[in-house]
Amino acid sequence: MTNRIFNFSAGPAVLPEEVLREAQEHLLSLPGVGMSVLEISHRSKPFDEIIEGCEADLRQLGGIPDTHRVLFLQGGASLQFSIVPMNLLPADGSADYIVSGVWSQKAVKEAKRVGGVKIAASTEADNFKRVPKQHELTLDPNAAYVHYTTNNTIFGTQFHYRPDTGNVPLIADASSDIFSEPIEVGKFALIYAGAQKNLAPAGLTLVIISDDMLQRTPSSIPTMLQYPVHAENKSLYNTPPVFAIYVMRLVLRWLLKQGGLAAVAKANQRKADKIYASIDRTGFYTGHAAADSRSNMNVTFRLPNEELEKKFAKEATAAGLDGLKGHRSVGGIRASIYNAFPEAGVDALVQFMRDFEAQNG
Ligand SMILES: *Cc1c(COP(=O)(O)O)cnc(C)c1O
């Protein structure tokens, strides 16, 4: 317990210590099974129980309605950038994309290979320090769907509202804030997330898709890329990432034990507020995100110069606060504080920020 440092990595990211301990305890032999979860068949009864339990826990935690399917896929959020349009964007159709950072830009790039793309709004001119407001969105009522990124992992901005798209299906890349707060899943046609930030180890991609969206897939695309194939086969068309699904289930149970998403959101807000307050305390640190777009998951800030930023990251690592160097496209410091990130780590960072400022400010 004593040799774990505070891991501020943007992803793969920290997992709850309780979860790691349980996985460790049962790694050699799952209770009642006599084999490791690393060894069991995805067609076996013990795994059926794991994947079905995982889905049941997801439905309970996220309030996922019966109108929506849960898919356990691979290829990361990055493959979803391609699969979403391949399934849902007709070649002669057009989709609206809200561009709020690097990940939305990558989603646009892949969608353009498939069909028409209209940029509903972009905050690139503001160096992505904020997300677009509802009144800034230019939405096409005939669009196949509207796509947006709920939390911009690199820039540290987050949508604090759900875009109103009328009758046009809404699709969200929620990789870096999924289940960090309550979400009305029924309002979305599709939500996808690489699981390695908030929910599980790497190798698993979660897709939540409404039944309506399963009717549109052209049969010409490769079988493995068709959502309906994975839905019909309950994510067992081919071998799923067994271990990642198992760990996700442990994480979901941990989240339920915390009191569900409302309680998790409260804790996340409290953690983020502490760091933002310490950024705002004096002029030494400058937050990257505009006040109304600040992310509760990735807190980005600058120091007076790059030399001090390097020094900050280096000394923080030496003090047991790791992974704070910002993404190369923003620079500065990024503290990723997902669901599983302990509040004690936030307190340690806040103290470190004060001490660093006292010595260097
Ligand atoms: C990390 C991330 C991605 C990329 O995820 P992969 O699983 O590595 O493909 C996409 N979108 C967002 C918002 C992310 O944070």
CSV table of C-alpha atoms and ligand atoms in Angstrom, one decimal:
chain,number,residue,atom,x,y,z
A,1,MET,CA,0.0,0.0,0.0
A,2,THR,CA,2.9,2.3,0.7
A,3,ASN,CA,4.8,2.1,-2.5
A,4,ARG,CA,2.1,3.4,-4.8
A,5,ILE,CA,2.7,6.9,-6.1
A,6,PHE,CA,0.0,9.3,-7.2
A,7,ASN,CA,-0.6,8.6,-10.9
A,8,PHE,CA,-2.0,11.7,-12.8
A,9,SER,CA,-1.7,9.9,-16.2
A,10,ALA,CA,-4.3,10.8,-18.9
A,11,GLY,CA,-4.7,7.2,-19.9
A,12,PRO,CA,-4.3,4.3,-19.3
A,13,ALA,CA,-5.0,5.7,-15.9
A,14,VAL,CA,-5.2,4.9,-12.2
A,15,LEU,CA,-7.6,2.1,-11.1
A,16,PRO,CA,-9.1,1.8,-7.7
A,17,GLU,CA,-6.6,0.1,-5.3
A,18,GLU,CA,-9.4,-2.1,-4.0
A,19,VAL,CA,-10.0,-3.4,-7.6
A,20,LEU,CA,-6.3,-4.1,-8.2
A,21,ARG,CA,-6.2,-6.0,-4.9
A,22,GLU,CA,-9.2,-8.1,-5.8
A,23,ALA,CA,-7.9,-8.8,-9.2
A,24,GLN,CA,-4.5,-9.8,-7.7
A,25,GLU,CA,-6.1,-12.0,-5.1
A,26,HIS,CA,-8.1,-13.9,-7.7
A,27,LEU,CA,-5.6,-13.9,-10.5
A,28,LEU,CA,-4.3,-17.4,-9.9
A,29,SER,CA,-7.8,-19.0,-9.5
A,30,LEU,CA,-11.2,-17.4,-9.7
A,31,PRO,CA,-13.3,-18.5,-6.7
A,32,GLY,CA,-15.4,-21.6,-7.7
A,33,VAL,CA,-13.7,-21.8,-11.1
A,34,GLY,CA,-10.2,-23.1,-10.3
A,35,MET,CA,-8.6,-21.2,-13.3
A,36,SER,CA,-7.3,-17.7,-13.8
A,37,VAL,CA,-9.6,-15.3,-15.6
A,38,LEU,CA,-6.6,-15.0,-18.0
A,39,GLU,CA,-7.1,-18.7,-18.9
A,40,ILE,CA,-10.8,-19.1,-19.3
A,41,SER,CA,-12.7,-19.5,-22.5
A,42,HIS,CA,-14.9,-16.6,-23.6
A,43,ARG,CA,-17.5,-19.3,-24.4
A,44,SER,CA,-17.4,-20.7,-20.8
A,45,LYS,CA,-20.1,-20.3,-18.2
A,46,PRO,CA,-17.9,-18.4,-15.7
A,47,PHE,CA,-17.2,-15.8,-18.5
A,48,ASP,CA,-20.9,-15.6,-19.4
A,49,GLU,CA,-21.5,-14.6,-15.8
A,50,ILE,CA,-18.7,-12.0,-15.9
A,51,ILE,CA,-19.9,-10.3,-19.1
A,52,GLU,CA,-23.6,-10.5,-18.2
A,53,GLY,CA,-22.8,-9.2,-14.8
A,54,CYS,CA,-20.7,-6.4,-16.3
A,55,GLU,CA,-23.6,-5.4,-18.5
A,56,ALA,CA,-26.1,-5.5,-15.7
A,57,ASP,CA,-23.8,-3.3,-13.5
A,58,LEU,CA,-23.4,-0.9,-16.4
A,59,ARG,CA,-27.1,-0.7,-16.8
A,60,GLN,CA,-27.7,-0.1,-13.2
A,61,LEU,CA,-24.9,2.4,-12.7
A,62,GLY,CA,-25.6,4.4,-15.9
A,63,GLY,CA,-29.4,4.0,-15.9
A,64,ILE,CA,-29.1,2.5,-19.4
A,65,PRO,CA,-32.6,2.0,-20.8
A,66,ASP,CA,-33.9,-1.2,-22.6
A,67,THR,CA,-33.9,0.8,-25.9
A,68,HIS,CA,-30.1,0.7,-25.8
A,69,ARG,CA,-27.6,-2.1,-26.4
A,70,VAL,CA,-24.2,-2.4,-24.6
A,71,LEU,CA,-21.3,-3.6,-26.8
A,72,PHE,CA,-17.8,-4.6,-25.6
A,73,LEU,CA,-15.5,-4.0,-28.5
A,74,GLN,CA,-11.8,-3.4,-29.3
A,75,GLY,CA,-9.8,-1.0,-31.4
A,76,GLY,CA,-10.2,2.0,-29.0
A,77,ALA,CA,-12.2,5.2,-29.5
A,78,SER,CA,-9.9,5.7,-32.5
A,79,LEU,CA,-11.6,2.8,-34.4
A,80,GLN,CA,-15.0,4.3,-33.5
A,81,PHE,CA,-14.0,7.4,-35.4
A,82,SER,CA,-14.2,5.2,-38.5
A,83,ILE,CA,-16.9,2.7,-37.5
A,84,VAL,CA,-19.5,5.3,-36.5
A,85,PRO,CA,-19.6,6.9,-40.0
A,86,MET,CA,-19.2,3.5,-41.8
A,87,ASN,CA,-22.3,2.3,-40.0
A,88,LEU,CA,-24.4,5.4,-39.8
A,89,LEU,CA,-23.3,7.9,-42.5
A,90,PRO,CA,-24.6,7.2,-46.0
A,91,ALA,CA,-22.1,8.1,-48.8
A,92,ASP,CA,-24.5,10.7,-50.2
A,93,GLY,CA,-25.4,12.0,-46.7
A,94,SER,CA,-23.9,14.4,-44.3
A,95,ALA,CA,-23.1,14.4,-40.6
A,96,ASP,CA,-22.5,17.4,-38.3
A,97,TYR,CA,-19.4,17.5,-36.2
A,98,ILE,CA,-18.7,19.8,-33.2
A,99,VAL,CA,-15.0,20.4,-33.1
A,100,SER,CA,-13.6,21.1,-29.6
A,101,GLY,CA,-10.2,19.5,-29.7
A,102,VAL,CA,-7.7,17.1,-31.2
A,103,TRP,CA,-9.9,14.0,-30.8
A,104,SER,CA,-12.9,15.6,-32.5
A,105,GLN,CA,-10.6,16.7,-35.4
A,106,LYS,CA,-9.5,13.1,-35.7
A,107,ALA,CA,-13.1,11.9,-35.8
A,108,VAL,CA,-13.8,14.4,-38.6
A,109,LYS,CA,-10.9,13.2,-40.6
A,110,GLU,CA,-12.2,9.6,-40.6
A,111,ALA,CA,-15.8,10.6,-41.2
A,112,LYS,CA,-14.7,12.5,-44.3
A,113,ARG,CA,-13.5,9.3,-45.9
A,114,VAL,CA,-17.0,7.9,-45.7
A,115,GLY,CA,-19.4,10.8,-46.5
A,116,GLY,CA,-20.2,14.4,-46.1
A,117,VAL,CA,-19.1,16.3,-43.0
A,118,LYS,CA,-20.3,19.7,-41.8
A,119,ILE,CA,-18.5,21.5,-39.0
A,120,ALA,CA,-21.3,22.6,-36.7
A,121,ALA,CA,-18.9,24.7,-34.7
A,122,SER,CA,-15.2,24.9,-33.9
A,123,THR,CA,-13.3,26.6,-31.1
A,124,GLU,CA,-9.9,26.0,-32.8
A,125,ALA,CA,-9.4,29.8,-33.2
A,126,ASP,CA,-9.5,30.0,-29.4
A,127,ASN,CA,-6.8,27.3,-29.1
A,128,PHE,CA,-9.6,25.0,-27.9
A,129,LYS,CA,-9.7,26.7,-24.5
A,130,ARG,CA,-13.5,26.4,-24.4
A,131,VAL,CA,-16.3,24.3,-25.9
A,132,PRO,CA,-18.8,25.9,-28.3
A,133,LYS,CA,-22.1,27.1,-26.7
A,134,GLN,CA,-25.5,25.8,-27.9
A,135,HIS,CA,-26.3,29.1,-29.8
A,136,GLU,CA,-23.0,28.8,-31.7
A,137,LEU,CA,-24.0,25.5,-33.3
A,138,THR,CA,-25.0,25.5,-36.9
A,139,LEU,CA,-27.0,22.3,-37.1
A,140,ASP,CA,-28.4,20.7,-40.3
A,141,PRO,CA,-31.9,19.2,-39.6
A,142,ASN,CA,-31.2,16.6,-42.3
A,143,ALA,CA,-27.8,15.4,-40.8
A,144,ALA,CA,-27.4,11.7,-40.3
A,145,TYR,CA,-26.2,12.5,-36.8
A,146,VAL,CA,-24.4,15.1,-34.7
A,147,HIS,CA,-21.0,14.0,-33.2
A,148,TYR,CA,-19.2,15.7,-30.3
A,149,THR,CA,-16.5,15.0,-27.7
A,150,THR,CA,-17.9,15.3,-24.2
A,151,ASN,CA,-14.6,15.9,-22.5
A,152,ASN,CA,-11.4,17.2,-24.3
A,153,THR,CA,-8.7,15.2,-22.6
A,154,ILE,CA,-5.8,17.1,-24.1
A,155,PHE,CA,-7.1,20.7,-23.6
A,156,GLY,CA,-8.9,20.1,-20.3
A,157,THR,CA,-12.3,21.3,-21.4
A,158,GLN,CA,-15.7,19.7,-20.9
A,159,PHE,CA,-19.2,20.2,-22.1
A,160,HIS,CA,-21.4,21.1,-19.1
A,161,TYR,CA,-24.5,20.8,-21.2
A,162,ARG,CA,-25.8,18.3,-23.7
A,163,PRO,CA,-26.2,19.8,-27.2
A,164,ASP,CA,-29.8,20.0,-28.2
A,165,THR,CA,-30.0,18.5,-31.7
A,166,GLY,CA,-33.7,18.3,-32.1
A,167,ASN,CA,-34.6,15.0,-33.9
A,168,VAL,CA,-31.1,14.4,-35.2
A,169,PRO,CA,-29.4,11.5,-33.4
A,170,LEU,CA,-26.7,12.6,-31.0
A,171,ILE,CA,-23.4,10.7,-30.8
A,172,ALA,CA,-20.8,11.2,-28.1
A,173,ASP,CA,-17.1,10.3,-27.7
A,174,ALA,CA,-17.2,10.1,-23.9
A,175,SER,CA,-13.8,8.4,-23.5
A,176,SER,CA,-12.4,10.6,-20.8
A,177,ASP,CA,-15.5,11.4,-18.7
A,178,ILE,CA,-17.8,8.4,-19.1
A,179,PHE,CA,-19.7,7.8,-15.9
A,180,SER,CA,-17.9,10.6,-14.1
A,181,GLU,CA,-21.3,12.1,-13.5
A,182,PRO,CA,-24.9,11.1,-14.1
A,183,ILE,CA,-25.8,10.9,-17.9
A,184,GLU,CA,-29.1,10.6,-19.6
A,185,VAL,CA,-28.2,7.7,-21.8
A,186,GLY,CA,-31.7,7.7,-23.4
A,187,LYS,CA,-31.0,11.1,-25.1
A,188,PHE,CA,-28.1,9.7,-27.0
A,189,ALA,CA,-28.2,7.5,-30.2
A,190,LEU,CA,-24.7,6.3,-29.4
A,191,ILE,CA,-22.0,6.8,-26.8
A,192,TYR,CA,-18.6,5.3,-27.1
A,193,ALA,CA,-15.5,5.3,-24.9
A,194,GLY,CA,-12.1,3.8,-24.8
A,195,ALA,CA,-12.4,2.2,-21.4
A,196,GLN,CA,-8.8,2.9,-20.2
A,197,LYS,CA,-9.4,6.3,-18.7
A,198,ASN,CA,-12.4,6.0,-16.4
A,199,LEU,CA,-13.5,2.3,-16.4
A,200,ALA,CA,-10.9,-0.4,-17.0
A,201,PRO,CA,-7.4,-1.2,-18.2
A,202,ALA,CA,-6.6,-0.7,-21.9
A,203,GLY,CA,-8.0,-3.0,-24.6
A,204,LEU,CA,-11.7,-2.5,-24.2
A,205,THR,CA,-14.0,-0.1,-25.9
A,206,LEU,CA,-17.5,0.5,-24.6
A,207,VAL,CA,-20.3,1.3,-27.0
A,208,ILE,CA,-23.8,2.0,-26.0
A,209,ILE,CA,-26.1,2.2,-29.0
A,210,SER,CA,-29.9,2.6,-29.4
A,211,ASP,CA,-31.8,-0.1,-31.2
A,212,ASP,CA,-32.8,2.4,-34.0
A,213,MET,CA,-29.2,2.9,-34.9
A,214,LEU,CA,-28.8,-0.8,-35.6
A,215,GLN,CA,-31.0,-0.6,-38.6
A,216,ARG,CA,-28.7,1.5,-40.8
A,217,THR,CA,-25.6,-0.5,-41.3
A,218,PRO,CA,-24.7,-1.3,-45.0
A,219,SER,CA,-24.0,-5.0,-45.4
A,220,SER,CA,-21.0,-4.1,-47.6
A,221,ILE,CA,-18.7,-3.1,-44.7
A,222,PRO,CA,-16.5,-5.7,-43.1
A,223,THR,CA,-18.3,-8.0,-40.6
A,224,MET,CA,-16.2,-7.1,-37.7
A,225,LEU,CA,-17.1,-3.4,-38.2
A,226,GLN,CA,-20.8,-3.9,-38.2
A,227,TYR,CA,-22.6,-2.9,-34.9
A,228,PRO,CA,-25.5,-5.2,-35.5
A,229,VAL,CA,-23.2,-8.2,-35.7
A,230,HIS,CA,-21.8,-7.5,-32.3
A,231,ALA,CA,-25.2,-6.7,-30.9
A,232,GLU,CA,-26.7,-10.0,-32.2
A,233,ASN,CA,-23.7,-12.0,-30.9
A,234,LYS,CA,-23.7,-10.2,-27.5
A,235,SER,CA,-20.1,-9.0,-28.1
A,236,LEU,CA,-19.0,-12.6,-28.6
A,237,TYR,CA,-18.7,-12.7,-32.4
A,238,ASN,CA,-15.0,-13.1,-31.8
A,239,THR,CA,-12.8,-13.3,-28.7
A,240,PRO,CA,-13.5,-10.2,-26.5
A,241,PRO,CA,-10.8,-8.8,-24.2
A,242,VAL,CA,-11.8,-11.1,-21.3
A,243,PHE,CA,-9.5,-9.7,-18.7
A,244,ALA,CA,-10.4,-6.0,-19.3
A,245,ILE,CA,-14.1,-6.9,-19.1
A,246,TYR,CA,-13.5,-8.7,-15.8
A,247,VAL,CA,-11.6,-5.7,-14.4
A,248,MET,CA,-14.3,-3.3,-15.7
A,249,ARG,CA,-16.9,-5.3,-13.7
A,250,LEU,CA,-14.8,-4.8,-10.6
A,251,VAL,CA,-14.6,-1.1,-11.3
A,252,LEU,CA,-18.3,-0.8,-11.8
A,253,ARG,CA,-19.0,-2.5,-8.5
A,254,TRP,CA,-16.6,-0.1,-6.8
A,255,LEU,CA,-18.5,2.8,-8.4
A,256,LEU,CA,-21.8,1.4,-7.2
A,257,LYS,CA,-20.4,1.0,-3.8
A,258,GLN,CA,-19.3,4.7,-3.8
A,259,GLY,CA,-23.0,5.5,-4.0
A,260,GLY,CA,-23.5,5.6,-7.8
A,261,LEU,CA,-22.9,8.4,-10.3
A,262,ALA,CA,-24.4,11.2,-8.2
A,263,ALA,CA,-22.0,10.5,-5.4
A,264,VAL,CA,-19.1,10.0,-7.8
A,265,ALA,CA,-19.8,13.3,-9.5
A,266,LYS,CA,-19.8,15.1,-6.1
A,267,ALA,CA,-16.4,13.6,-5.3
A,268,ASN,CA,-15.1,14.5,-8.8
A,269,GLN,CA,-16.3,18.1,-8.4
A,270,ARG,CA,-14.7,18.5,-5.0
A,271,LYS,CA,-11.4,17.2,-6.3
A,272,ALA,CA,-11.4,19.5,-9.4
A,273,ASP,CA,-12.5,22.5,-7.4
A,274,LYS,CA,-9.5,22.1,-5.1
A,275,ILE,CA,-7.0,22.2,-8.0
A,276,TYR,CA,-8.8,25.1,-9.8
A,277,ALA,CA,-8.9,27.1,-6.5
A,278,SER,CA,-5.2,26.6,-6.2
A,279,ILE,CA,-4.6,27.8,-9.8
A,280,ASP,CA,-6.8,30.9,-9.2
A,281,ARG,CA,-5.2,31.7,-5.8
A,282,THR,CA,-2.5,33.9,-7.2
A,283,GLY,CA,-1.3,34.8,-10.7
A,284,PHE,CA,1.5,32.3,-10.7
A,285,TYR,CA,-0.5,29.5,-12.4
A,286,THR,CA,-2.8,30.1,-15.3
A,287,GLY,CA,-5.6,27.7,-16.2
A,288,HIS,CA,-5.8,26.8,-19.9
A,289,ALA,CA,-9.6,26.3,-20.0
A,290,ALA,CA,-12.1,29.2,-19.9
A,291,ALA,CA,-14.1,29.2,-16.7
A,292,ASP,CA,-17.3,27.8,-18.1
A,293,SER,CA,-15.6,25.0,-19.9
A,294,ARG,CA,-13.2,23.7,-17.2
A,295,SER,CA,-13.0,19.9,-17.1
A,296,ASN,CA,-13.4,18.0,-13.9
A,297,MET,CA,-11.3,15.2,-15.4
A,298,ASN,CA,-8.3,16.8,-16.9
A,299,VAL,CA,-7.0,20.1,-15.3
A,300,THR,CA,-4.6,22.0,-17.6
A,301,PHE,CA,-2.5,24.9,-16.5
A,302,ARG,CA,0.6,26.9,-17.3
A,303,LEU,CA,3.4,28.3,-15.3
A,304,PRO,CA,5.2,31.6,-16.1
A,305,ASN,CA,7.6,29.9,-18.5
A,306,GLU,CA,8.5,26.6,-20.0
A,307,GLU,CA,11.6,26.2,-17.9
A,308,LEU,CA,9.5,26.4,-14.7
A,309,GLU,CA,7.0,23.9,-16.2
A,310,LYS,CA,9.8,21.4,-16.8
A,311,LYS,CA,11.1,21.9,-13.3
A,312,PHE,CA,7.6,21.5,-11.9
A,313,ALA,CA,6.9,18.2,-13.6
A,314,LYS,CA,10.4,16.9,-12.7
A,315,GLU,CA,10.2,17.8,-9.1
A,316,ALA,CA,6.6,16.6,-8.8
A,317,THR,CA,7.6,13.2,-10.2
A,318,ALA,CA,10.4,13.1,-7.6
A,319,ALA,CA,7.8,13.9,-4.9
A,320,GLY,CA,5.6,10.9,-6.0
A,321,LEU,CA,3.2,12.9,-8.2
A,322,ASP,CA,3.6,11.3,-11.6
A,323,GLY,CA,2.3,12.0,-15.1
A,324,LEU,CA,1.8,15.7,-14.8
A,325,LYS,CA,3.5,16.8,-18.0
A,326,GLY,CA,1.0,18.4,-20.4
A,327,HIS,CA,0.2,17.0,-23.8
A,328,ARG,CA,2.7,18.4,-26.4
A,329,SER,CA,0.0,20.3,-28.2
A,330,VAL,CA,-0.9,22.4,-25.2
A,331,GLY,CA,2.3,22.3,-23.1
A,332,GLY,CA,2.3,23.1,-19.4
A,333,ILE,CA,0.8,20.8,-16.8
A,334,ARG,CA,-2.1,18.4,-17.0
A,335,ALA,CA,-3.5,16.7,-13.9
A,336,SER,CA,-5.8,13.9,-14.9
A,337,ILE,CA,-8.1,13.1,-12.0
A,338,TYR,CA,-10.5,10.4,-13.2
A,339,ASN,CA,-13.1,8.6,-11.0
A,340,ALA,CA,-10.5,6.4,-9.4
A,341,PHE,CA,-8.0,9.1,-8.6
A,342,PRO,CA,-7.8,9.5,-4.8
A,343,GLU,CA,-8.5,12.8,-3.2
A,344,ALA,CA,-5.4,12.4,-1.1
A,345,GLY,CA,-3.4,12.8,-4.4
A,346,VAL,CA,-5.3,16.0,-5.1
A,347,ASP,CA,-4.4,17.3,-1.7
A,348,ALA,CA,-0.8,16.4,-2.3
A,349,LEU,CA,-0.8,18.2,-5.6
A,350,VAL,CA,-2.3,21.3,-4.1
A,351,GLN,CA,0.3,21.4,-1.3
A,352,PHE,CA,3.1,20.8,-3.9
A,353,MET,CA,1.8,23.7,-6.0
A,354,ARG,CA,1.9,26.0,-3.0
A,355,ASP,CA,5.4,24.9,-2.1
A,356,PHE,CA,6.7,25.2,-5.6
A,357,GLU,CA,5.2,28.7,-6.0
A,358,ALA,CA,6.8,29.7,-2.6
A,359,GLN,CA,10.2,28.6,-3.9
A,360,ASN,CA,10.0,29.8,-7.5
A,361,GLY,CA,7.4,32.5,-7.6
B,1,LIG,C1,-8.0,8.9,-25.3
B,1,LIG,C2,-9.1,9.4,-26.2
B,1,LIG,C3,-9.3,8.9,-27.4
B,1,LIG,C4,-8.4,7.8,-28.1
B,1,LIG,O1,-8.7,6.6,-27.4
B,1,LIG,P1,-8.0,5.2,-27.9
B,1,LIG,O2,-8.8,4.3,-27.1
B,1,LIG,O3,-6.6,5.3,-27.6
B,1,LIG,O4,-8.3,5.1,-29.4
B,1,LIG,C5,-10.4,9.4,-28.2
B,1,LIG,N1,-11.1,10.3,-27.7
B,1,LIG,C6,-10.9,10.9,-26.4
B,1,LIG,C7,-11.9,11.9,-25.9
B,1,LIG,C8,-9.9,10.4,-25.7
B,1,LIG,O5,-9.7,10.9,-24.4
